[in-house]
XYZ file of C-alpha atoms in Angstrom:
212
model
C -21.292 -9.089 8.351
C -20.344 -6.165 6.108
C -21.688 -2.793 7.150
C -22.222 0.445 5.265
C -21.962 3.890 6.814
C -22.415 7.271 5.141
C -21.589 10.848 6.070
C -23.541 13.515 4.150
C -23.075 17.264 4.004
C -25.170 19.625 1.861
C -23.528 22.909 0.912
C -24.651 26.079 -0.840
C -23.988 24.929 -4.395
C -22.241 22.354 -6.567
C -19.089 24.464 -6.968
C -18.579 24.662 -3.215
C -19.205 20.915 -2.900
C -16.585 20.250 -5.585
C -14.000 22.370 -3.746
C -14.608 20.458 -0.531
C -14.438 17.163 -2.415
C -11.114 18.115 -4.045
C -9.629 19.138 -0.684
C -10.676 15.843 0.890
C -9.036 13.855 -1.911
C -5.790 15.804 -1.648
C -5.677 16.033 2.128
C -2.618 14.806 4.000
C -4.420 12.965 6.804
C -2.630 12.921 10.131
C -1.542 9.507 11.398
C -4.105 9.053 14.174
C -6.978 9.650 11.744
C -5.304 7.476 9.127
C -5.265 4.598 11.642
C -8.947 5.109 12.441
C -9.912 5.256 8.787
C -8.422 1.786 8.473
C -8.499 1.838 4.689
C -10.184 3.765 1.943
C -13.235 5.924 2.525
C -15.112 6.475 -0.721
C -15.910 10.134 -1.383
C -18.309 11.516 -3.976
C -20.403 14.594 -4.737
C -23.841 15.021 -6.274
C -24.785 18.628 -6.869
C -24.370 20.529 -3.584
C -24.042 17.332 -1.506
C -20.826 15.534 -0.527
C -20.883 11.882 0.567
C -18.337 9.785 2.454
C -18.851 6.001 2.533
C -17.127 3.627 4.975
C -17.473 0.023 6.135
C -17.309 0.743 9.882
C -18.688 3.439 12.148
C -15.184 4.238 13.400
C -13.964 4.883 9.866
C -17.041 6.975 9.041
C -16.559 9.116 12.140
C -12.855 9.579 11.317
C -13.849 10.657 7.825
C -16.380 13.049 9.339
C -13.631 14.666 11.425
C -11.547 15.167 8.269
C -14.579 16.702 6.593
C -15.151 19.080 9.508
C -11.503 20.203 9.297
C -11.969 21.020 5.606
C -15.222 22.871 6.307
C -13.482 24.927 8.995
C -10.693 25.841 6.566
C -13.303 27.013 4.040
C -15.224 28.818 6.811
C -18.344 26.827 5.950
C -21.000 26.396 8.630
C -22.719 23.095 7.900
C -23.491 19.987 9.938
C -22.595 16.515 8.610
C -25.178 13.752 8.939
C -24.069 10.216 9.881
C -26.309 7.432 8.550
C -26.248 3.648 8.475
C -27.626 1.410 5.733
C -30.507 -0.842 6.792
C -30.416 -3.744 4.310
C -33.880 -5.140 5.096
C -35.596 -1.774 4.743
C -33.208 -0.891 1.871
C -32.614 2.693 2.940
C -30.279 4.919 4.949
C -31.300 5.634 8.532
C -29.875 7.998 11.126
C -26.932 6.298 12.870
C -28.851 6.534 16.147
C -31.437 4.082 14.802
C -30.191 0.551 15.630
C -30.336 -2.338 13.193
C -33.183 -4.732 13.998
C -32.133 -7.558 16.295
C -35.293 -9.567 16.933
C -37.446 -11.235 14.295
C -40.274 -8.877 15.223
C -38.052 -5.840 14.534
C -36.865 -7.333 11.241
C -40.476 -7.942 10.238
C -41.289 -4.292 11.009
C -38.548 -3.177 8.586
C -39.849 -5.550 5.906
C -43.328 -4.106 6.382
C -41.989 -0.543 6.024
C -40.221 -1.539 2.791
C -43.429 -3.089 1.418
C -45.425 -0.015 2.406
C -42.923 2.261 0.662
C -43.056 0.091 -2.494
C -46.849 0.167 -2.485
C -46.938 3.936 -1.978
C -44.514 4.479 -4.851
C -46.510 2.139 -7.089
C -49.732 4.028 -6.511
C -48.117 7.453 -6.741
C -46.254 6.752 -9.983
C -48.633 4.294 -11.639
C -45.684 1.906 -12.082
C -45.696 -1.403 -10.210
C -42.560 -1.939 -8.164
C -42.657 -5.745 -8.618
C -43.852 -8.109 -11.320
C -44.579 -11.815 -11.667
C -43.695 -13.405 -15.014
C -45.430 -16.662 -15.912
C -44.734 -18.891 -18.904
C -47.518 -21.403 -19.561
C -47.546 -24.494 -21.744
C -50.113 -23.169 -24.217
C -51.641 -19.901 -25.296
C -55.103 -21.102 -24.322
C -53.884 -21.704 -20.752
C -52.411 -18.211 -20.681
C -55.700 -16.720 -21.866
C -57.634 -18.575 -19.165
C -55.233 -17.574 -16.400
C -55.200 -13.960 -17.579
C -58.992 -13.851 -17.298
C -58.821 -15.445 -13.866
C -56.280 -12.958 -12.545
C -58.060 -9.997 -14.132
C -61.223 -11.159 -12.371
C -59.331 -10.813 -9.085
C -58.515 -7.200 -9.941
C -54.929 -7.909 -11.074
C -53.282 -5.897 -13.839
C -52.211 -8.419 -16.465
C -50.404 -8.193 -19.790
C -50.468 -11.329 -21.973
C -48.100 -12.012 -24.855
C -48.746 -15.409 -26.477
C -48.233 -17.953 -23.657
C -46.563 -15.416 -21.314
C -48.242 -13.370 -18.598
C -46.826 -10.352 -16.788
C -48.659 -9.481 -13.590
C -48.016 -6.273 -11.633
C -47.624 -6.334 -7.848
C -47.323 -3.390 -5.472
C -44.695 -4.953 -3.189
C -42.373 -7.941 -2.874
C -44.570 -9.934 -0.492
C -47.561 -9.590 -2.796
C -45.469 -10.757 -5.756
C -44.003 -13.736 -3.880
C -47.403 -14.843 -2.587
C -48.835 -14.749 -6.092
C -45.829 -16.614 -7.516
C -46.167 -19.371 -4.916
C -49.850 -19.761 -5.752
C -49.092 -20.042 -9.474
C -46.118 -22.437 -9.273
C -48.218 -25.374 -10.453
C -49.484 -23.472 -13.512
C -46.171 -22.818 -15.270
C -42.661 -21.384 -14.948
C -42.787 -18.407 -12.612
C -40.254 -15.630 -11.924
C -40.432 -12.687 -9.532
C -38.375 -9.540 -10.018
C -38.485 -5.778 -9.472
C -40.790 -4.163 -12.005
C -38.216 -2.645 -14.330
C -39.297 -4.230 -17.598
C -42.961 -3.279 -17.739
C -44.677 0.028 -17.037
C -47.919 -0.937 -15.318
C -50.641 1.681 -15.413
C -52.320 0.942 -12.092
C -54.434 4.041 -11.713
C -58.141 3.345 -12.402
C -58.404 6.300 -14.793
C -55.857 4.768 -17.148
C -56.678 1.228 -18.384
C -53.526 0.758 -20.495
C -50.386 -1.238 -19.742
C -47.265 -0.635 -21.818
C -45.104 -3.619 -22.735
C -41.458 -3.153 -23.670
C -40.637 -6.307 -25.639
C -38.352 -9.159 -24.676
C -40.954 -11.928 -24.801
C -42.780 -13.684 -27.599
C -44.929 -11.740 -30.012
């Protein structure tokens, strides 16, 4: 299974980060580190932060040693952070945090992802997931829209299409499964519709792409 590892260092400013980045790219890596790197380590900078990406921990740690050498040459006192990507939780975690092994641990990561999605939805007023439903007739869409609105769902109807906001993936998938018999249903991250979920704002903005 492919793995993703990241080394991060945050410096005083973007100019210093760029100098470190340039030195890393031009560095003549000694043979023992070259062997440990095993291949290419992707390097990038964003503002004052420098990132090294590798597909194994050994390569990431070798890259970190190269980075520390460059920092020493620039007389920069900063501590790199080694992280590992957790694909279920969809975020970087400290390398000391192990990947989940049991189903119970994997379920805990899924729950943390759902909780983060829900928190972002409520904080931003934009649903992180949406369910799209195409019904056979406009009258069926009207009836289903009323039904879902009665459950407290945020619904946008366009002709025989419905777009229903959901705060996390599990919520969206559960709703989609329930509605499978009503029409063609799709679940996807909520990038196409801005859902105003806060009670003080009753409007939902629709950005085209479906029938008028």
